[in-house]
């Protein structure tokens, strides 16, 4: 069986359930989940995936399999702006004419990364240098960032922004909008209270921990935001959750608690390692190892920074600066 056949080898959904399309990724995650939810006059498409030739082929086969035309897509809905979710939004808009919906903050970040002079990418380079990354390694970031441009283009020609205070229609479902920052600022989940189902994007994943990164000019303590928004999940009775990665699952509340515990353990580990004074880059290499691709290193570095910022704000580590480089030491006696 080919990789595409494997991705398309899905049982037809039960009546009323979304169609899941596993869109391939050239990363260890292997695929991202996209969902087609039937409405009265067409389909809502959630998170269409990364723009690659293989993804285009999967979508062509999936739409043919389910008898859906591009003109049947009535809206394209994004839980957040990360390229594995956002990348095909403009491609689908060109073919369907459907509006693309995203949070205003999510669209602002997409434009800062992938249009104009790409200001965010230069900010991340400077940030990593000031936190100890050597210039030879940091220089590779420029090519890494540029490699994403064809994976997110064409960008949507026009987008609409959510109003978090109002229900949002997913197919025929009137869903509550929930802002769930942490993994991505501007990330939203959609809660169908009648069915007790949650379209949760990457906020809560069943088998892996979503990356939580510090990104310049977004939120100043993303891990704090993430833990708070995870804690808020116990307000929702969730019988079934549709995540961005891995399979739909039924232990939503338990998984949210497990993710909080995971980050508490990671914070304790980093605090202990910082009994020796380290830069964030040195700490990142201690925790995540030396054998990382540039793609993996970028996320590991930004996640280490998010944890160190949390510890610093909680006064669990102290910061000093030498020659423009930030150093951190545990406050434990």
Coordinates of C-alpha atoms in Angstrom, one line a residue:
X1 CA 0.0 0.0 0.0
X2 CA 1.4 3.4 -0.9
X3 CA 1.7 6.3 1.5
X4 CA -1.3 8.1 -0.1
X5 CA -3.4 4.9 -0.1
X6 CA -2.5 4.5 3.6
X7 CA -3.6 8.1 4.4
X8 CA -6.9 7.5 2.5
X9 CA -7.6 4.1 4.1
X10 CA -10.4 5.5 6.4
X11 CA -13.8 4.0 7.1
X12 CA -16.7 6.2 6.0
X13 CA -17.9 8.4 9.0
X14 CA -21.1 7.7 10.7
X15 CA -24.0 10.0 9.8
X16 CA -23.5 13.4 11.3
X17 CA -19.8 12.8 12.0
X18 CA -17.0 14.9 10.3
X19 CA -15.0 13.4 7.4
X20 CA -11.3 13.2 8.5
X21 CA -8.7 13.7 5.8
X22 CA -5.1 12.9 6.9
X23 CA -3.0 15.4 5.0
X24 CA 0.7 14.3 4.7
X25 CA 3.5 16.2 6.3
X26 CA 7.3 16.0 5.5
X27 CA 8.0 15.9 9.3
X28 CA 8.0 13.1 11.9
X29 CA 4.3 13.9 12.7
X30 CA 3.5 12.3 9.3
X31 CA 0.1 13.9 8.8
X32 CA -2.3 16.6 10.1
X33 CA -6.0 16.0 10.5
X34 CA -8.3 18.1 8.4
X35 CA -12.1 17.8 8.8
X36 CA -15.0 18.3 6.5
X37 CA -18.3 19.0 8.3
X38 CA -21.4 18.9 6.2
X39 CA -23.8 21.8 6.3
X40 CA -27.1 22.5 4.6
X41 CA -25.5 23.9 1.4
X42 CA -22.0 22.5 1.5
X43 CA -19.1 21.7 3.7
X44 CA -17.0 23.5 6.3
X45 CA -13.3 22.6 5.9
X46 CA -11.2 22.8 9.1
X47 CA -7.4 23.1 8.8
X48 CA -6.7 22.1 5.2
X49 CA -3.0 21.2 5.8
X50 CA 0.5 22.0 4.5
X51 CA 0.8 22.9 0.8
X52 CA 2.8 20.1 -0.9
X53 CA 2.3 18.2 -4.2
X54 CA 1.5 15.1 -2.1
X55 CA -1.1 17.0 -0.1
X56 CA -2.7 18.2 -3.3
X57 CA -2.9 14.6 -4.5
X58 CA -4.4 13.4 -1.2
X59 CA -7.1 16.1 -1.4
X60 CA -7.9 15.3 -5.0
X61 CA -8.4 11.6 -4.1
X62 CA -10.3 12.4 -0.9
X63 CA -12.8 14.7 -2.5
X64 CA -13.3 12.2 -5.4
X65 CA -13.8 9.4 -2.8
X66 CA -16.6 11.3 -1.0
X67 CA -18.1 12.9 -4.1
X68 CA -17.3 16.5 -3.0
X69 CA -16.4 19.2 -5.4
X70 CA -14.4 22.3 -4.7
X71 CA -17.5 24.4 -5.2
X72 CA -19.1 22.4 -2.3
X73 CA -16.7 24.0 0.2
X74 CA -18.6 26.9 1.7
X75 CA -16.0 28.0 4.3
X76 CA -12.4 27.3 5.3
X77 CA -11.8 27.5 9.0
X78 CA -8.4 27.6 10.7
X79 CA -7.8 26.8 14.4
X80 CA -4.5 28.6 14.1
X81 CA -1.9 29.9 11.7
X82 CA 0.9 27.3 11.9
X83 CA 1.9 26.2 8.4
X84 CA 0.7 22.6 8.7
X85 CA -2.8 23.9 9.3
X86 CA -2.8 27.1 7.3
X87 CA -0.7 26.2 4.2
X88 CA -3.5 25.1 1.8
X89 CA -6.0 27.7 2.8
X90 CA -5.2 30.0 -0.1
X91 CA -5.0 27.1 -2.5
X92 CA -8.5 26.0 -1.5
X93 CA -9.8 29.5 -1.6
X94 CA -8.6 29.9 -5.2
X95 CA -10.5 26.7 -6.2
X96 CA -13.7 27.1 -4.1
X97 CA -14.1 30.8 -3.7
X98 CA -14.9 30.1 -0.1
X99 CA -14.1 32.6 2.7
X100 CA -11.1 31.8 5.0
X101 CA -11.7 32.3 8.7
X102 CA -8.9 32.8 11.2
X103 CA -8.3 34.8 14.4
X104 CA -7.1 38.3 13.8
X105 CA -3.9 37.6 15.8
X106 CA -3.3 34.4 13.8
X107 CA -3.5 36.3 10.6
X108 CA -1.1 39.0 11.9
X109 CA 1.5 36.4 12.7
X110 CA 1.1 34.7 9.3
X111 CA 1.7 38.0 7.5
X112 CA 4.8 38.7 9.7
X113 CA 6.3 35.3 8.9
X114 CA 5.4 34.8 5.2
X115 CA 4.8 38.2 3.5
X116 CA 6.5 41.5 3.0
X117 CA 10.0 41.6 4.6
X118 CA 9.2 38.7 7.0
X119 CA 9.9 40.8 10.2
X120 CA 9.2 38.0 12.6
X121 CA 12.0 35.8 11.2
X122 CA 14.6 38.4 11.9
X123 CA 13.3 38.9 15.4
X124 CA 13.6 35.2 16.1
X125 CA 17.2 35.2 14.8
X126 CA 18.1 38.1 17.1
X127 CA 16.3 36.4 20.0
X128 CA 18.2 33.2 19.7
X129 CA 21.5 35.0 19.4
X130 CA 20.8 36.9 22.6
X131 CA 20.0 33.6 24.3
X132 CA 23.2 31.9 23.5
X133 CA 22.9 30.3 20.0
X134 CA 26.1 30.6 18.1
X135 CA 26.1 32.6 14.9
X136 CA 26.9 29.7 12.6
X137 CA 23.9 27.7 13.8
X138 CA 21.6 30.8 13.9
X139 CA 22.6 31.7 10.3
X140 CA 20.9 28.4 9.1
X141 CA 17.6 29.8 10.4
X142 CA 17.3 32.1 7.3
X143 CA 17.2 29.1 4.9
X144 CA 14.9 27.2 7.2
X145 CA 12.4 30.1 7.3
X146 CA 12.5 30.5 3.5
X147 CA 11.9 26.8 3.0
X148 CA 8.3 27.3 4.3
X149 CA 7.3 30.0 1.8
X150 CA 6.1 27.5 -0.9
X151 CA 4.4 25.5 1.8
X152 CA 2.0 28.3 2.7
X153 CA 1.6 30.1 -0.7
X154 CA -0.6 31.2 -2.2
X155 CA -1.8 32.9 1.0
X156 CA -5.5 33.6 1.2
X157 CA -6.5 36.7 -0.8
X158 CA -9.0 37.7 1.8
X159 CA -9.7 36.5 5.3
X160 CA -12.5 37.0 7.8
X161 CA -11.9 37.3 11.6
X162 CA -13.7 35.5 14.3
X163 CA -15.8 37.2 16.9
X164 CA -15.1 35.2 20.0
X165 CA -18.2 36.4 21.7
X166 CA -20.5 34.9 19.2
X167 CA -21.3 31.2 18.2
X168 CA -19.6 30.0 15.0
X169 CA -21.3 27.8 12.4
X170 CA -19.4 24.5 11.6
X171 CA -21.6 22.8 9.1
X172 CA -24.9 22.8 10.9
X173 CA -23.3 22.9 14.3
X174 CA -23.6 26.2 16.3
X175 CA -20.2 26.0 18.1
X176 CA -18.9 28.1 21.0
X177 CA -15.6 29.8 20.3
X178 CA -12.8 29.3 22.9
X179 CA -9.5 31.2 22.7
X180 CA -6.8 28.8 23.8
X181 CA -3.4 30.5 23.6
X182 CA -0.2 28.8 24.4
X183 CA 0.6 26.5 21.4
X184 CA -0.2 29.5 19.2
X185 CA -1.4 32.9 20.2
X186 CA -4.8 33.3 18.5
X187 CA -5.5 29.5 18.6
X188 CA -9.2 28.7 18.9
X189 CA -11.2 25.6 19.6
X190 CA -14.8 25.0 18.6
X191 CA -17.2 23.4 21.1
X192 CA -20.4 21.8 20.1
X193 CA -22.3 21.7 23.4
X194 CA -25.3 19.8 22.0
X195 CA -23.1 16.9 20.9
X196 CA -20.4 17.4 23.6
X197 CA -17.7 17.4 20.9
X198 CA -14.6 19.6 20.6
X199 CA -12.6 20.5 17.5
X200 CA -9.5 21.2 19.4
X201 CA -6.8 21.9 16.8
X202 CA -3.4 21.4 18.5
X203 CA -4.5 22.6 22.0
X204 CA -5.0 19.2 23.4
X205 CA -3.4 16.2 21.5
X206 CA -4.0 12.6 22.6
X207 CA -0.5 11.1 22.4
X208 CA 2.0 14.0 22.1
X209 CA 2.6 17.3 23.8
X210 CA 2.0 20.3 21.7
X211 CA 5.0 22.6 21.3
X212 CA 4.7 25.8 23.4
X213 CA 7.1 28.4 22.0
X214 CA 8.0 32.0 22.9
X215 CA 7.5 34.1 19.8
X216 CA 8.5 37.8 19.8
X217 CA 5.8 40.4 19.8
X218 CA 3.0 38.0 20.7
X219 CA 2.5 37.0 24.4
X220 CA 5.1 37.5 27.0
X221 CA 4.6 34.3 28.9
X222 CA 3.1 31.6 26.6
X223 CA 3.5 28.7 28.9
X224 CA 1.6 30.5 31.6
X225 CA -1.2 31.1 29.0
X226 CA -1.1 27.5 27.9
X227 CA -1.4 26.1 31.4
X228 CA -4.3 28.5 32.2
X229 CA -6.2 27.6 29.0
X230 CA -5.7 23.9 29.7
X231 CA -7.1 24.4 33.2
X232 CA -10.1 26.0 31.6
X233 CA -10.9 22.9 29.7
X234 CA -12.6 21.2 32.7
X235 CA -15.5 23.6 32.2
X236 CA -16.5 21.7 29.1
X237 CA -18.1 18.2 29.0
X238 CA -16.4 16.6 26.1
X239 CA -17.6 13.2 24.9
X240 CA -15.4 13.2 21.8
X241 CA -12.5 15.4 20.6
X242 CA -11.2 16.0 17.1
X243 CA -7.5 16.9 17.3
X244 CA -5.1 18.3 14.8
X245 CA -2.8 15.2 15.1
X246 CA -3.2 11.6 15.9
X247 CA -6.7 10.0 16.2
X248 CA -10.0 11.5 17.7
X249 CA -10.3 10.5 21.3
X250 CA -12.7 10.5 24.3
X251 CA -10.4 11.3 27.3
X252 CA -10.3 15.0 26.7
X253 CA -10.3 16.2 30.3
X254 CA -7.9 13.6 31.5
X255 CA -5.5 14.4 28.7
X256 CA -5.6 18.1 29.6
X257 CA -4.6 17.2 33.1
X258 CA -1.8 15.0 31.9
X259 CA -0.4 17.8 29.7
X260 CA -0.3 20.2 32.7
X261 CA 1.6 17.5 34.7
X262 CA 4.0 17.1 31.8
X263 CA 4.9 20.8 31.8
X264 CA 5.2 20.9 35.5
X265 CA 7.7 18.0 35.3
X266 CA 9.6 19.8 32.5
X267 CA 9.7 23.0 34.5
X268 CA 11.1 21.1 37.6
X269 CA 13.7 19.4 35.4
X270 CA 14.9 22.7 33.9
X271 CA 15.0 24.4 37.3
X272 CA 17.2 21.6 38.5
X273 CA 19.5 21.8 35.5
X274 CA 19.9 25.6 36.1
X275 CA 21.6 25.0 39.4
X276 CA 24.5 25.6 37.0
X277 CA 24.4 28.9 35.2
X278 CA 23.4 28.3 31.6
X279 CA 22.1 30.1 28.5
X280 CA 18.8 29.0 27.1
X281 CA 20.7 27.5 24.2
X282 CA 22.9 25.4 26.5
X283 CA 19.9 24.3 28.5
X284 CA 18.0 23.4 25.3
X285 CA 20.9 21.2 24.2
X286 CA 21.0 19.5 27.6
X287 CA 17.3 18.8 27.6
X288 CA 16.7 17.9 23.9
X289 CA 20.1 16.7 22.8
X290 CA 22.5 17.5 20.0
X291 CA 21.0 15.4 17.2
X292 CA 18.3 17.7 16.1
X293 CA 17.4 19.0 12.6
X294 CA 17.2 22.7 12.2
X295 CA 13.4 22.3 12.2
X296 CA 13.5 20.4 15.5
X297 CA 16.1 22.8 17.0
X298 CA 14.0 25.9 16.3
X299 CA 11.0 24.5 18.2
X300 CA 13.2 23.0 21.0
X301 CA 14.9 26.4 21.5
X302 CA 11.6 28.4 21.5
X303 CA 10.0 25.8 23.9
X304 CA 13.0 26.0 26.2
X305 CA 12.8 29.7 26.2
X306 CA 9.1 29.6 27.0
X307 CA 9.8 27.4 30.1
X308 CA 12.7 29.6 31.3
X309 CA 10.5 32.7 31.0
X310 CA 7.9 31.0 33.1
X311 CA 10.4 30.1 35.7
X312 CA 11.9 33.6 35.7
X313 CA 8.5 35.3 36.0
X314 CA 7.8 32.9 39.0
X315 CA 11.1 33.9 40.5
X316 CA 12.3 30.3 40.4
X317 CA 15.4 31.3 38.3
X318 CA 17.5 34.5 38.2
X319 CA 18.6 36.3 35.1
X320 CA 21.9 38.1 34.4
X321 CA 23.3 39.6 31.1
X322 CA 26.9 39.4 30.0
X323 CA 28.0 41.0 26.7
X324 CA 24.4 41.0 25.5
X325 CA 23.8 37.3 26.3
X326 CA 21.2 36.3 28.9
X327 CA 22.2 33.7 31.5
X328 CA 20.0 31.9 34.0
X329 CA 20.5 30.3 37.4
X330 CA 18.1 28.5 39.7
X331 CA 17.0 30.4 42.7
X332 CA 17.0 27.2 44.8
X333 CA 19.3 27.3 47.8

